[in-house]
Short mmCIF file of C-alpha atoms in Angstrom, two decimals:
data_model
loop_
_atom_site.label_atom_id
_atom_site.label_comp_id
_atom_site.label_asym_id
_atom_site.label_seq_id
_atom_site.Cartn_x
_atom_site.Cartn_y
_atom_site.Cartn_z
CA UNK A 55 33.08 43.61 -45.16
CA UNK A 56 30.34 42.48 -47.28
CA UNK A 57 31.30 38.99 -46.89
CA UNK A 58 31.99 39.19 -43.16
CA UNK A 59 28.03 40.52 -42.02
CA UNK A 60 27.14 37.17 -43.89
CA UNK A 61 29.41 35.07 -42.43
CA UNK A 62 28.24 36.28 -39.31
CA UNK A 63 24.78 36.43 -40.08
CA UNK A 64 25.40 32.65 -41.32
CA UNK A 65 26.45 31.85 -37.77
CA UNK A 66 23.54 33.63 -35.82
CA UNK A 67 21.22 31.38 -37.75
CA UNK A 68 22.26 28.76 -37.39
CA UNK A 69 22.70 29.33 -33.70
CA UNK A 70 19.40 30.29 -33.70
CA UNK A 71 17.34 27.59 -35.76
CA UNK A 72 19.86 24.72 -33.19
CA UNK A 73 18.42 26.64 -29.76
CA UNK A 74 14.97 26.56 -31.64
CA UNK A 75 15.22 23.24 -32.61
CA UNK A 76 16.01 22.45 -29.50
CA UNK A 77 13.03 24.09 -27.72
CA UNK A 78 10.63 22.11 -29.70
CA UNK A 79 7.67 22.52 -26.81
CA UNK A 80 4.26 19.33 -27.05
CA UNK A 81 1.43 20.60 -28.83
CA UNK A 82 -1.67 19.45 -27.55
CA UNK A 83 -4.58 18.58 -30.29
CA UNK A 84 -8.12 18.62 -29.65
CA UNK A 85 -8.78 15.67 -30.58
CA UNK A 86 -12.53 15.51 -28.59
CA UNK A 87 -14.73 14.94 -31.98
CA UNK A 88 -12.32 11.84 -33.84
CA UNK A 89 -12.65 10.64 -29.82
CA UNK A 90 -16.23 9.85 -30.16
CA UNK A 91 -17.31 12.44 -27.32
CA UNK A 92 -20.35 14.68 -29.15
CA UNK A 93 -21.53 15.56 -25.42
CA UNK A 94 -22.60 18.93 -24.09
CA UNK A 95 -22.17 19.89 -20.43
CA UNK A 96 -25.79 21.90 -19.79
CA UNK A 97 -26.55 23.74 -16.05
CA UNK A 98 -30.45 22.88 -16.95
CA UNK A 99 -31.37 26.66 -18.47
CA UNK A 100 -30.29 28.35 -21.19
CA UNK A 101 -29.41 31.49 -20.13
CA UNK A 102 -26.77 31.66 -16.69
CA UNK A 103 -29.07 33.26 -13.26
CA UNK A 104 -27.23 31.87 -10.06
CA UNK A 105 -24.62 30.38 -8.24
CA UNK A 106 -25.70 26.87 -9.34
CA UNK A 107 -25.38 26.74 -12.53
CA UNK A 108 -22.42 29.11 -12.61
CA UNK A 109 -20.76 26.18 -10.61
CA UNK A 110 -20.24 24.10 -13.42
CA UNK A 111 -19.08 20.65 -13.79
CA UNK A 112 -15.71 18.24 -13.18
CA UNK A 113 -14.95 14.46 -15.06
CA UNK A 114 -13.17 11.84 -14.30
CA UNK A 115 -10.88 9.11 -16.05
CA UNK A 116 -10.67 6.03 -14.34
CA UNK A 117 -10.18 2.24 -15.58
CA UNK A 118 -13.60 1.44 -14.99
CA UNK A 119 -13.51 -2.24 -16.80
CA UNK A 120 -10.00 -2.35 -15.48
CA UNK A 121 -8.58 -3.00 -19.30
CA UNK A 122 -5.55 -0.94 -18.71
CA UNK A 123 -7.40 1.79 -20.11
CA UNK A 124 -8.30 5.13 -19.24
CA UNK A 125 -12.72 5.65 -19.59
CA UNK A 126 -14.36 8.88 -18.76
CA UNK A 127 -17.04 9.93 -16.61
CA UNK A 128 -18.97 13.00 -17.66
CA UNK A 129 -21.42 15.20 -15.29
CA UNK A 130 -24.58 17.24 -16.56
CA UNK A 131 -26.68 19.66 -14.88
CA UNK A 132 -30.19 19.25 -15.06
CA UNK A 133 -33.83 21.84 -14.37
CA UNK A 134 -34.62 22.29 -11.16
CA UNK A 135 -38.11 23.99 -10.26
CA UNK A 136 -35.98 25.61 -7.06
CA UNK A 137 -32.88 26.60 -9.69
CA UNK A 138 -33.92 26.17 -12.78
CA UNK A 139 -35.64 29.37 -15.06
CA UNK A 140 -39.59 28.02 -16.43
CA UNK A 141 -37.86 28.68 -19.34
CA UNK A 142 -35.95 26.07 -19.45
CA UNK A 143 -38.54 23.33 -19.00
CA UNK A 144 -37.66 22.03 -22.43
CA UNK A 145 -34.73 20.34 -20.91
CA UNK A 146 -36.40 18.49 -18.19
CA UNK A 147 -35.30 14.41 -18.02
CA UNK A 148 -33.88 15.11 -21.30
CA UNK A 149 -30.07 15.63 -19.07
CA UNK A 150 -28.09 12.29 -17.96
CA UNK A 151 -24.87 11.59 -16.65
CA UNK A 152 -22.16 9.51 -19.57
CA UNK A 153 -19.84 7.04 -19.45
CA UNK A 154 -17.35 6.74 -22.50
CA UNK A 155 -15.52 3.71 -22.67
CA UNK A 156 -11.96 3.66 -24.33
CA UNK A 157 -11.87 1.55 -26.95
CA UNK A 158 -7.22 1.38 -26.90
CA UNK A 159 -7.49 2.71 -30.38
CA UNK A 160 -8.12 6.51 -29.44
CA UNK A 161 -11.96 6.22 -29.70
CA UNK A 162 -14.28 5.99 -26.88
CA UNK A 163 -18.31 4.68 -26.93
CA UNK A 164 -20.98 5.85 -24.64
CA UNK A 165 -21.96 2.72 -22.79
CA UNK A 166 -24.10 5.16 -20.18
CA UNK A 167 -27.04 3.09 -20.38
CA UNK A 168 -25.69 -0.34 -20.72
CA UNK A 169 -24.03 0.11 -17.26
CA UNK A 170 -26.68 2.03 -15.83
CA UNK A 171 -24.76 4.75 -14.59
CA UNK A 172 -26.70 7.83 -16.14
CA UNK A 173 -27.43 9.62 -12.44
CA UNK A 174 -30.66 12.65 -13.64
CA UNK A 175 -29.48 14.72 -11.25
CA UNK A 176 -27.22 17.73 -10.94
CA UNK A 177 -25.44 16.76 -11.45
CA UNK A 178 -21.04 18.79 -10.64
CA UNK A 179 -18.21 16.67 -9.62
CA UNK A 180 -16.83 13.05 -9.21
CA UNK A 181 -14.93 10.38 -8.31
CA UNK A 182 -13.70 6.66 -7.60
CA UNK A 183 -12.27 4.07 -4.97
CA UNK A 184 -12.38 0.75 -5.11
CA UNK A 185 -14.56 0.81 -1.25
CA UNK A 186 -15.38 -2.64 -0.76
CA UNK A 187 -11.41 -4.77 -2.02
CA UNK A 188 -12.99 -6.15 -4.96
CA UNK A 189 -10.67 -5.22 -7.54
CA UNK A 190 -12.80 -2.95 -9.09
CA UNK A 191 -13.52 0.82 -9.13
CA UNK A 192 -16.59 2.18 -7.59
CA UNK A 193 -17.97 5.25 -8.39
CA UNK A 194 -19.33 8.00 -6.78
CA UNK A 195 -21.52 11.21 -8.10
CA UNK A 196 -21.69 14.54 -6.30
CA UNK A 197 -24.49 16.51 -7.24
CA UNK A 198 -26.41 19.72 -6.03
CA UNK A 199 -28.98 17.55 -4.13
CA UNK A 200 -27.85 13.63 -2.61
CA UNK A 201 -25.46 12.29 -3.98
CA UNK A 202 -25.38 8.79 -5.59
CA UNK A 203 -23.41 5.70 -5.52
CA UNK A 204 -22.47 3.43 -7.72
CA UNK A 205 -21.55 -0.46 -6.37
CA UNK A 206 -19.16 -1.77 -9.77
CA UNK A 207 -20.69 -5.50 -10.51
CA UNK A 208 -17.34 -6.05 -12.45
CA UNK A 209 -19.16 -7.04 -15.08
CA UNK A 210 -19.01 -3.55 -16.77
CA UNK A 211 -22.02 -2.42 -15.17
CA UNK A 212 -23.17 -1.05 -11.34
CA UNK A 213 -25.86 -0.84 -8.94
CA UNK A 214 -26.86 2.36 -7.27
CA UNK A 215 -26.42 2.14 -3.69
CA UNK A 216 -26.46 5.61 -2.31
CA UNK A 217 -29.33 5.11 0.58
CA UNK A 218 -27.55 1.48 1.85
CA UNK A 219 -24.10 2.46 2.20
CA UNK A 220 -25.27 5.85 3.65
CA UNK A 221 -23.55 8.12 0.92
CA UNK A 222 -26.71 10.06 -0.31
CA UNK A 223 -25.29 13.34 1.39
CA UNK A 224 -28.22 15.91 0.78
CA UNK A 225 -26.07 18.68 0.99
CA UNK A 226 -24.69 20.36 -2.38
CA UNK A 227 -21.33 17.77 -2.45
CA UNK A 228 -18.34 18.97 -5.01
CA UNK A 229 -16.05 17.27 -4.19
CA UNK A 230 -15.15 13.78 -2.44
CA UNK A 231 -11.12 12.31 -2.36
CA UNK A 232 -10.64 8.87 -0.69
CA UNK A 233 -7.92 7.58 1.64
CA UNK A 234 -7.82 4.87 4.48
CA UNK A 235 -7.76 7.48 7.31
CA UNK A 236 -7.88 5.84 10.56
CA UNK A 237 -5.46 2.88 8.82
CA UNK A 238 -8.12 -0.24 8.91
CA UNK A 239 -6.83 -1.12 5.34
CA UNK A 240 -10.82 0.15 3.96
CA UNK A 241 -11.00 3.76 2.35
CA UNK A 242 -12.87 6.15 4.12
CA UNK A 243 -14.35 9.96 1.83
CA UNK A 244 -14.11 12.71 2.89
CA UNK A 245 -17.67 15.16 1.09
CA UNK A 246 -16.92 18.55 0.74
CA UNK A 247 -20.10 20.51 0.63
CA UNK A 248 -20.38 24.16 -0.57
CA UNK A 249 -23.37 26.48 0.32
CA UNK A 250 -27.00 26.95 0.74
CA UNK A 251 -28.53 28.21 -2.46
CA UNK A 252 -31.59 30.17 -1.06
CA UNK A 253 -34.11 28.74 -4.41
CA UNK A 254 -33.07 32.40 -5.53
CA UNK A 255 -34.58 34.58 -2.70
CA UNK A 256 -32.21 37.35 -1.88
CA UNK A 257 -31.67 39.89 -4.66
CA UNK A 258 -29.73 42.77 -3.10
CA UNK A 259 -27.24 43.08 -5.44
CA UNK A 260 -25.22 44.49 -7.60
CA UNK A 261 -27.39 44.11 -11.35
CA UNK A 262 -24.18 43.78 -13.73
CA UNK A 263 -22.67 41.22 -11.61
CA UNK A 264 -24.85 38.63 -12.74
CA UNK A 265 -26.45 36.84 -10.03
CA UNK A 266 -24.93 37.12 -6.06
CA UNK A 267 -22.01 36.00 -4.89
CA UNK A 268 -20.71 33.09 -2.46
CA UNK A 269 -21.21 35.01 0.84
CA UNK A 270 -24.85 36.09 0.30
CA UNK A 271 -25.51 32.46 1.41
CA UNK A 272 -24.80 29.91 4.64
CA UNK A 273 -22.33 27.96 4.21
CA UNK A 274 -22.38 24.04 5.08
CA UNK A 275 -20.21 21.06 7.07
CA UNK A 276 -18.19 19.23 5.03
CA UNK A 277 -18.46 15.41 6.13
CA UNK A 278 -15.61 12.67 5.99
CA UNK A 279 -17.54 9.56 6.63
CA UNK A 280 -15.44 5.95 7.37
CA UNK A 281 -15.71 2.79 5.84
CA UNK A 282 -17.61 0.96 7.91
CA UNK A 283 -16.10 -2.36 6.45
CA UNK A 284 -19.45 -3.90 5.52
CA UNK A 285 -20.67 -1.94 2.81
CA UNK A 286 -22.04 1.11 5.19
CA UNK A 287 -20.33 4.54 6.11
CA UNK A 288 -21.01 6.20 8.90
CA UNK A 289 -20.14 10.25 9.41
CA UNK A 290 -17.19 10.85 12.07
CA UNK A 291 -16.72 14.79 11.24
CA UNK A 292 -17.47 15.33 14.83
CA UNK A 293 -15.33 12.68 16.60
CA UNK A 294 -11.91 13.17 13.51
CA UNK A 295 -12.18 16.76 15.04
CA UNK A 296 -12.51 18.46 11.61
CA UNK A 297 -16.38 19.46 12.47
CA UNK A 298 -16.86 23.34 10.27
CA UNK A 299 -20.53 24.21 10.51
CA UNK A 300 -20.05 27.40 8.51
CA UNK A 301 -17.21 25.87 5.08
CA UNK A 302 -17.67 26.99 1.15
CA UNK A 303 -15.49 24.12 -0.02
CA UNK A 304 -14.74 24.47 -3.53
CA UNK A 305 -13.37 21.05 -3.29
CA UNK A 306 -10.58 19.16 -1.00
CA UNK A 307 -8.05 16.57 -2.15
CA UNK A 308 -5.58 14.85 0.40
CA UNK A 309 -1.34 14.54 0.62
CA UNK A 310 0.90 14.00 3.47
CA UNK A 311 2.32 17.27 3.27
CA UNK A 312 4.26 17.39 6.66
CA UNK A 313 5.86 14.52 5.46
CA UNK A 314 5.22 12.16 8.85
CA UNK A 315 3.72 9.32 6.75
CA UNK A 316 -0.34 10.08 7.60
CA UNK A 317 -3.02 11.87 4.79
CA UNK A 318 -3.89 15.46 5.79
CA UNK A 319 -7.19 16.81 4.37
CA UNK A 320 -6.56 20.64 2.62
CA UNK A 321 -9.75 22.34 1.89
CA UNK A 322 -10.13 25.41 -0.64
CA UNK A 323 -12.96 27.31 -0.10
CA UNK A 324 -14.73 30.12 -1.09
CA UNK A 325 -14.87 34.06 -0.28
CA UNK A 326 -13.11 32.74 3.38
CA UNK A 327 -10.52 30.93 5.01
CA UNK A 328 -9.25 27.64 3.57
CA UNK A 329 -8.72 24.21 5.43
CA UNK A 330 -5.78 22.31 6.44
CA UNK A 331 -6.85 19.77 8.55
CA UNK A 332 -3.73 17.90 10.09
CA UNK A 333 -3.44 13.86 10.26
CA UNK A 334 -2.01 13.15 14.09
CA UNK A 335 -2.65 10.11 13.72
CA UNK A 336 -4.49 8.73 15.73
CA UNK A 337 -7.68 8.66 13.54
CA UNK A 338 -8.46 12.98 14.53
CA UNK A 339 -7.31 15.99 13.23
CA UNK A 340 -5.85 19.37 14.33
CA UNK A 341 -6.44 22.88 12.21
CA UNK A 342 -3.22 23.81 11.31
CA UNK A 343 -4.25 25.98 8.53
CA UNK A 344 -3.37 29.52 9.42
CA UNK A 345 -0.14 28.64 11.46
CA UNK A 346 1.64 27.10 7.98
CA UNK A 347 -0.08 29.74 5.79
CA UNK A 348 -2.14 27.25 4.19
CA UNK A 349 -6.04 29.45 5.05
CA UNK A 350 -5.39 32.94 3.17
CA UNK A 351 -3.39 33.69 -0.38
CA UNK A 352 -2.82 37.13 -2.36
CA UNK A 353 -1.07 39.10 1.09
CA UNK A 354 -4.17 37.64 3.99
CA UNK A 355 -7.51 38.34 2.41
CA UNK A 356 -9.43 35.83 1.61
CA UNK A 357 -10.31 34.74 -2.18
CA UNK A 358 -12.52 32.28 -4.44
CA UNK A 359 -10.54 29.44 -3.84
CA UNK A 360 -11.02 26.98 -6.60
CA UNK A 361 -9.56 23.48 -6.65
CA UNK A 362 -6.18 22.35 -5.25
CA UNK A 363 -3.20 20.45 -7.11
CA UNK A 364 -0.55 19.07 -5.30
CA UNK A 365 3.04 18.42 -6.10
CA UNK A 366 6.88 18.86 -5.87
CA UNK A 367 7.21 21.99 -7.71
CA UNK A 368 10.97 22.53 -6.57
CA UNK A 369 11.90 19.29 -6.49
CA UNK A 370 12.87 19.30 -2.37
CA UNK A 371 10.87 16.21 -2.11
CA UNK A 372 8.09 18.54 0.40
CA UNK A 373 5.11 18.85 -1.11
CA UNK A 374 4.24 22.43 -2.74
CA UNK A 375 0.14 23.34 -3.62
CA UNK A 376 -0.89 25.21 -6.87
CA UNK A 377 -4.93 26.64 -6.10
CA UNK A 378 -6.30 28.53 -9.01
CA UNK A 379 -8.88 31.13 -8.05
CA UNK A 380 -10.71 34.43 -9.31
CA UNK A 381 -7.69 36.96 -9.39
CA UNK A 382 -3.86 35.66 -9.20
CA UNK A 383 -3.87 31.92 -7.86
CA UNK A 384 -1.68 30.81 -5.27
CA UNK A 385 1.36 28.72 -5.21
CA UNK A 386 2.01 27.78 -1.68
CA UNK A 387 5.58 26.22 -1.59
CA UNK A 388 6.81 23.61 1.49
CA UNK A 389 9.22 25.32 3.50
CA UNK A 390 8.54 22.25 6.24
CA UNK A 391 7.72 24.56 9.49
CA UNK A 392 5.43 27.19 7.06
CA UNK A 393 3.84 27.87 3.35
CA UNK A 394 5.40 30.14 1.00
CA UNK A 395 3.21 32.36 -1.20
CA UNK A 396 5.36 32.07 -4.39
CA UNK A 397 2.72 33.24 -7.20
CA UNK A 398 4.13 36.57 -8.11
CA UNK A 399 8.23 35.53 -7.71
CA UNK A 400 7.70 33.06 -10.11
CA UNK A 401 6.18 35.00 -13.05
CA UNK A 402 2.63 33.62 -12.21
CA UNK A 403 0.63 36.26 -11.28
CA UNK A 404 1.01 38.26 -13.85
CA UNK A 405 -0.13 35.62 -16.59
CA UNK A 406 -2.93 33.37 -14.48
CA UNK A 407 -3.71 37.02 -12.95
CA UNK A 408 -5.70 38.11 -16.38
CA UNK A 409 -8.16 35.43 -15.80
CA UNK A 410 -11.01 33.64 -13.73
CA UNK A 411 -9.03 30.26 -12.93
CA UNK A 412 -10.77 27.42 -11.95
CA UNK A 413 -9.42 24.14 -12.92
CA UNK A 414 -5.93 23.74 -11.87
CA UNK A 415 -3.12 21.25 -13.16
CA UNK A 416 0.21 20.52 -12.01
CA UNK A 417 1.63 17.85 -14.56
CA UNK A 418 5.18 16.99 -16.39
CA UNK A 419 3.83 17.60 -19.43
CA UNK A 420 6.68 17.62 -21.42
CA UNK A 421 8.01 14.45 -19.06
CA UNK A 422 12.26 16.94 -18.01
CA UNK A 423 11.34 15.98 -14.46
CA UNK A 424 9.05 19.36 -13.87
CA UNK A 425 5.81 19.84 -13.08
CA UNK A 426 3.95 22.41 -15.35
CA UNK A 427 1.51 24.84 -14.30
CA UNK A 428 -2.46 24.09 -16.64
CA UNK A 429 -5.56 26.55 -16.13
CA UNK A 430 -8.89 26.17 -16.96
CA UNK A 431 -10.76 29.81 -17.53
CA UNK A 432 -14.14 31.47 -17.80
CA UNK A 433 -15.97 34.29 -16.01
CA UNK A 434 -17.71 33.66 -12.76
CA UNK A 435 -21.28 35.22 -13.17
CA UNK A 436 -21.40 35.78 -17.32
CA UNK A 437 -20.58 33.66 -19.98
CA UNK A 438 -17.58 34.99 -21.28
CA UNK A 439 -15.45 33.16 -22.57
CA UNK A 440 -11.06 33.04 -22.28
CA UNK A 441 -7.92 31.80 -23.34
CA UNK A 442 -7.18 28.68 -21.19
CA UNK A 443 -2.99 28.83 -19.28
CA UNK A 444 -0.61 26.69 -19.85
CA UNK A 445 3.07 27.40 -18.04
CA UNK A 446 5.42 25.43 -18.32
CA UNK A 447 8.28 24.91 -15.45
CA UNK A 448 12.09 25.94 -16.12
CA UNK A 449 14.11 24.66 -13.51
CA UNK A 450 15.40 27.35 -12.15
CA UNK A 451 11.69 28.39 -9.66
CA UNK A 452 9.86 30.31 -12.41
CA UNK A 453 7.27 29.16 -14.82
CA UNK A 454 7.17 30.76 -18.57
CA UNK A 455 4.29 31.39 -20.66
CA UNK A 456 3.93 28.44 -23.89
CA UNK A 457 0.21 28.59 -24.49
CA UNK A 458 0.93 30.24 -28.13
CA UNK A 459 3.05 27.29 -29.23
CA UNK A 460 1.58 24.81 -27.87
CA UNK A 461 -1.53 24.07 -30.47
CA UNK A 462 -4.61 25.62 -32.01
CA UNK A 463 -6.70 25.21 -28.92
CA UNK A 464 -4.97 27.90 -26.80
CA UNK A 465 -5.69 30.39 -29.48
CA UNK A 466 -9.49 29.85 -28.20
CA UNK A 467 -11.86 31.02 -25.89
CA UNK A 468 -14.54 29.18 -23.65
CA UNK A 469 -16.13 29.70 -20.24
CA UNK A 470 -13.63 27.12 -18.68
CA UNK A 471 -14.37 24.97 -14.98
CA UNK A 472 -13.16 21.46 -14.43
CA UNK A 473 -10.10 20.06 -16.05
CA UNK A 474 -8.02 17.17 -15.12
CA UNK A 475 -5.41 14.78 -17.20
CA UNK A 476 -4.03 10.96 -17.99
CA UNK A 477 -3.09 9.36 -19.92
CA UNK A 478 -5.75 8.00 -22.07
CA UNK A 479 -4.08 6.20 -25.22
CA UNK A 480 -0.76 5.49 -23.36
CA UNK A 481 2.29 6.58 -24.88
CA UNK A 482 3.42 7.85 -22.05
CA UNK A 483 3.00 11.11 -22.13
CA UNK A 484 0.05 12.99 -20.31
CA UNK A 485 -3.79 14.31 -22.57
CA UNK A 486 -5.67 16.39 -21.15
CA UNK A 487 -9.51 17.13 -20.26
CA UNK A 488 -11.64 20.14 -20.20
CA UNK A 489 -15.20 20.77 -19.07
CA UNK A 490 -16.50 23.87 -20.39
CA UNK A 491 -20.11 25.63 -18.88
CA UNK A 492 -22.22 25.05 -21.26
CA UNK A 493 -20.69 24.09 -23.86
CA UNK A 494 -18.55 20.68 -25.23
CA UNK A 495 -15.86 19.92 -23.17
CA UNK A 496 -12.63 19.34 -24.62
CA UNK A 497 -10.27 16.08 -25.01
CA UNK A 498 -6.49 17.28 -25.68
CA UNK A 499 -4.16 15.01 -27.28
CA UNK A 500 -0.67 15.15 -26.15
CA UNK A 501 1.58 15.34 -29.30
CA UNK A 502 5.41 14.73 -28.51
CA UNK A 503 5.79 14.95 -24.18
CA UNK A 504 6.86 11.15 -24.12
CA UNK A 505 9.79 12.78 -26.44
CA UNK A 506 12.02 13.21 -23.32
CA UNK A 507 11.44 9.30 -21.32
CA UNK A 508 8.61 8.31 -18.96
CA UNK A 509 8.27 6.39 -16.89
CA UNK A 510 4.14 5.49 -15.09
CA UNK A 511 4.15 3.48 -11.63
CA UNK A 512 0.56 1.67 -10.80
CA UNK A 513 1.07 0.40 -7.60
CA UNK A 514 -1.32 -1.95 -6.38
CA UNK A 515 -2.40 -3.85 -2.44
CA UNK A 516 -1.71 -7.68 -2.29
CA UNK A 517 -3.55 -9.97 -4.82
CA UNK A 518 -2.82 -6.65 -7.67
CA UNK A 519 -6.49 -5.87 -7.95
CA UNK A 520 -7.13 -2.85 -5.53
CA UNK A 521 -5.35 0.28 -6.15
CA UNK A 522 -2.65 1.01 -3.22
CA UNK A 523 -4.43 4.36 -2.69
CA UNK A 524 -2.57 6.68 0.04
CA UNK A 525 0.40 5.24 -1.20
CA UNK A 526 4.19 7.59 -1.91
CA UNK A 527 5.95 7.08 -4.71
CA UNK A 528 9.45 7.85 -5.05
CA UNK A 529 11.77 7.39 -7.40
CA UNK A 530 15.44 9.18 -8.47
CA UNK A 531 16.66 9.55 -11.55
CA UNK A 532 20.85 10.60 -12.04
CA UNK A 533 20.65 13.90 -9.78
CA UNK A 534 16.74 13.45 -9.58
CA UNK A 535 14.24 12.91 -7.37
CA UNK A 536 10.46 12.88 -7.77
CA UNK A 537 7.68 12.19 -5.86
CA UNK A 538 3.63 11.67 -5.60
CA UNK A 539 0.88 10.74 -3.29
CA UNK A 540 -1.29 8.21 -4.87
CA UNK A 541 -4.92 10.46 -4.71
CA UNK A 542 -6.61 10.80 -7.80
CA UNK A 543 -9.14 13.16 -6.32
CA UNK A 544 -7.55 16.61 -7.72
CA UNK A 545 -8.09 20.40 -8.94
CA UNK A 546 -12.02 21.38 -9.37
CA UNK A 547 -14.82 19.02 -9.63
CA UNK A 548 -12.63 16.35 -10.57
CA UNK A 549 -10.22 13.24 -10.63
CA UNK A 550 -7.09 12.13 -12.57
CA UNK A 551 -5.05 9.00 -13.43
CA UNK A 552 -4.55 7.25 -10.77
CA UNK A 553 -1.42 5.75 -12.47
CA UNK A 554 1.92 7.89 -10.99
CA UNK A 555 3.51 9.56 -14.12
CA UNK A 556 6.89 10.64 -13.70
CA UNK A 557 8.87 12.45 -17.10
CA UNK A 558 12.46 11.52 -16.80
CA UNK A 559 13.72 13.96 -19.51
CA UNK A 560 16.87 12.60 -20.60
CA UNK A 561 17.58 9.03 -18.74
CA UNK A 562 17.15 6.32 -19.67
CA UNK A 563 16.40 4.31 -16.31
CA UNK A 564 14.96 5.15 -12.95
CA UNK A 565 17.97 4.42 -10.77
CA UNK A 566 15.54 3.56 -7.92
CA UNK A 567 11.32 3.37 -7.20
CA UNK A 568 10.23 3.69 -3.49
CA UNK A 569 6.83 3.24 -2.72
CA UNK A 570 5.74 3.50 1.11
CA UNK A 571 2.58 1.59 0.93
CA UNK A 572 -0.99 3.47 3.08
CA UNK A 573 0.50 0.78 5.76
CA UNK A 574 3.86 2.25 5.76
CA UNK A 575 5.84 -0.88 4.47
CA UNK A 576 8.13 -0.11 1.81
CA UNK A 577 9.55 -1.71 -0.90
CA UNK A 578 12.38 -0.73 -3.62
CA UNK A 579 12.95 -1.58 -6.67
CA UNK A 580 16.39 -0.66 -8.46
CA UNK A 581 17.41 0.19 -12.55
CA UNK A 582 13.67 0.54 -14.07
CA UNK A 583 14.18 0.72 -17.75
CA UNK A 584 11.63 3.69 -18.82
CA UNK A 585 9.56 4.43 -21.12
CA UNK A 586 7.00 1.79 -19.76
CA UNK A 587 3.55 1.03 -17.73
CA UNK A 588 5.38 -0.70 -14.19
CA UNK A 589 2.83 -2.38 -12.49
CA UNK A 590 4.28 -2.58 -8.76
CA UNK A 591 2.03 -5.39 -6.68
CA UNK A 592 2.91 -4.61 -3.15
CA UNK A 593 4.11 -8.43 -0.96
CA UNK A 594 1.41 -9.43 1.69
CA UNK A 595 2.80 -9.90 5.36
CA UNK A 596 2.80 -14.42 4.69
CA UNK A 597 5.49 -13.11 1.50
CA UNK A 598 7.60 -11.18 4.18
CA UNK A 599 7.92 -13.88 6.35
CA UNK A 600 8.28 -16.84 3.21
#
C-alpha cells in the first residue's frame, strides 16, 4: 500500500513538474543602474500640492541617430512660480529633459548637452516623427506652457524651431500623435491639451484629497495641426470638425478602428466623456464616440481615463482599446458596429480595481501571439506607492495576474505615471520603461520573452529613409493572424518602439506579411523566417510601373 501511494505521488509530482516547466514565464529585471541611467524625475517641488505636479511625465523610445538601436528621451518638470511652492525655489534652473543614446551593448550615454535638447520647461510628454521627410526623427516636447519642437539636423544635434514651425502651442499639452490625416504625403500632428490651471486660486476642496481635481478647472481645446510641407504648420481643428472647447485630454492616439483605411483619433478625457473622431476620408472627422460605445466606461459614467493602448486582443482583425483609470480600467472590444466593455469578464477589473492606473501598455511580452497588459500604478493626489500590474492573455478571452512570477520589480511599490515599451537590446522581446513621480525611472529588461519565436517589421517609405507612420502590418502564421497600425504614440504621455513586434509562439516563419501603406498601396511577402528584424521598403510608383 505504501509503495502504491509512493508511485501515485511520484506520478503526480512528475506531471506537476512538467506542467510547471512548460509554464515558465519571462522575468523583467530592473537594469536601470547597469544601463547607466541615473536621472530622477521632479515635479519642481518637494511636496505634491496641485494637479500640475500630480500629472507626472512620460518618456519615449526612439532611434534619433538612425543606428538601429533605440534611444530614450526623458521629460522633466521645473520650478515655476505659478505652480510650485516657494520651498522648491532651490530647484530653479536645475531641472532639464534628458536624451540617452543607446551604446548597443546594454548601456546608455547621456548626450543631452551635445544634442542640444535639454529643455528646461515644465515637461509632461513627448513624441517624435520625421515631419520633413529627410530621414531622421524630429522631437516634440509637450509642456505645461509653450511646447518645444526640435528639428533633427542629422548629425547628432537638434535645432529649436518651435516658433518658426508654429508648434509652440501655449496650452498645457500632454500628448501628440503624428499621422497624415489629409493624405498629402507629410505628417500632421494632433496635440492633446488638458486644462487651465489657476495658479492655486481655487481652495474649496476636501483637504484630505490633497488638492482639487480636474473638474475644479476649465478644460482646453485640442489642436490638429496640418503640415504645410514647408516647415510650418496650420491649425485646422475647426475646419476638420473636431473643435471641442472644453476637453480635458489625458493623452491621445490614432488608429484605423473601423477598418475603412483611414486613421481615426481617440482621446481619453479626465472626468468627462472620451472623444472618438472617425475619419471621413475627405479631411474631416465625425464625432462617433457615444454611438460606438467609446465615450464612457464603467457602466456609463465619465471616469478619469488615462492613456489609451490599442491592439487586437482577441485576434479577430479589429483593433480593441484598453484604458487605465482611477477605478477598474476599461477594456473595450471592437464588435465592428460598436465597442463592448469586457473589463470584468476578462478578469482585469478584479485586479486593476485595487490600484490607480496611469501608464497602460498592450504588448506581447512572452511572444505567444496574444497581447498582454501592463499598467503603471500610483496614487493620484499623494505620493502613496502602489504595485504595478502585469496580466497575461491566456488566449481564451481572459487575463491572468502573473506579476508575482515576473521578477522582483513587481514586489516593489512606486508612484507610477508614464510607461512605454521597446526592444532596446534588439533580442526579439519587448522591454519596459516606467516613469515614476518624483523618483528615478525604471528600465526593465525582458529576460525570456524570446524563448518563443518572434518577428519585428520595420516599414519604411520609398527610399528607405522614413518610417511609414500610419501603415498597417498584418501577418499570418498558420492559424494565427495579427495586425498592428504603425502609430507609436500610445499609452500615457509616451511613445513606443516604431517597429511592429509580433510574437509567433512555436511558428518558425510567418506565412505572409502584408503591409497596407499610408497611401493605400499594399505589399505582400511570403514565407518570412522568424527571429529577425526585417526592414520592408515601399516601392515607388516608378518601381511599380517598371
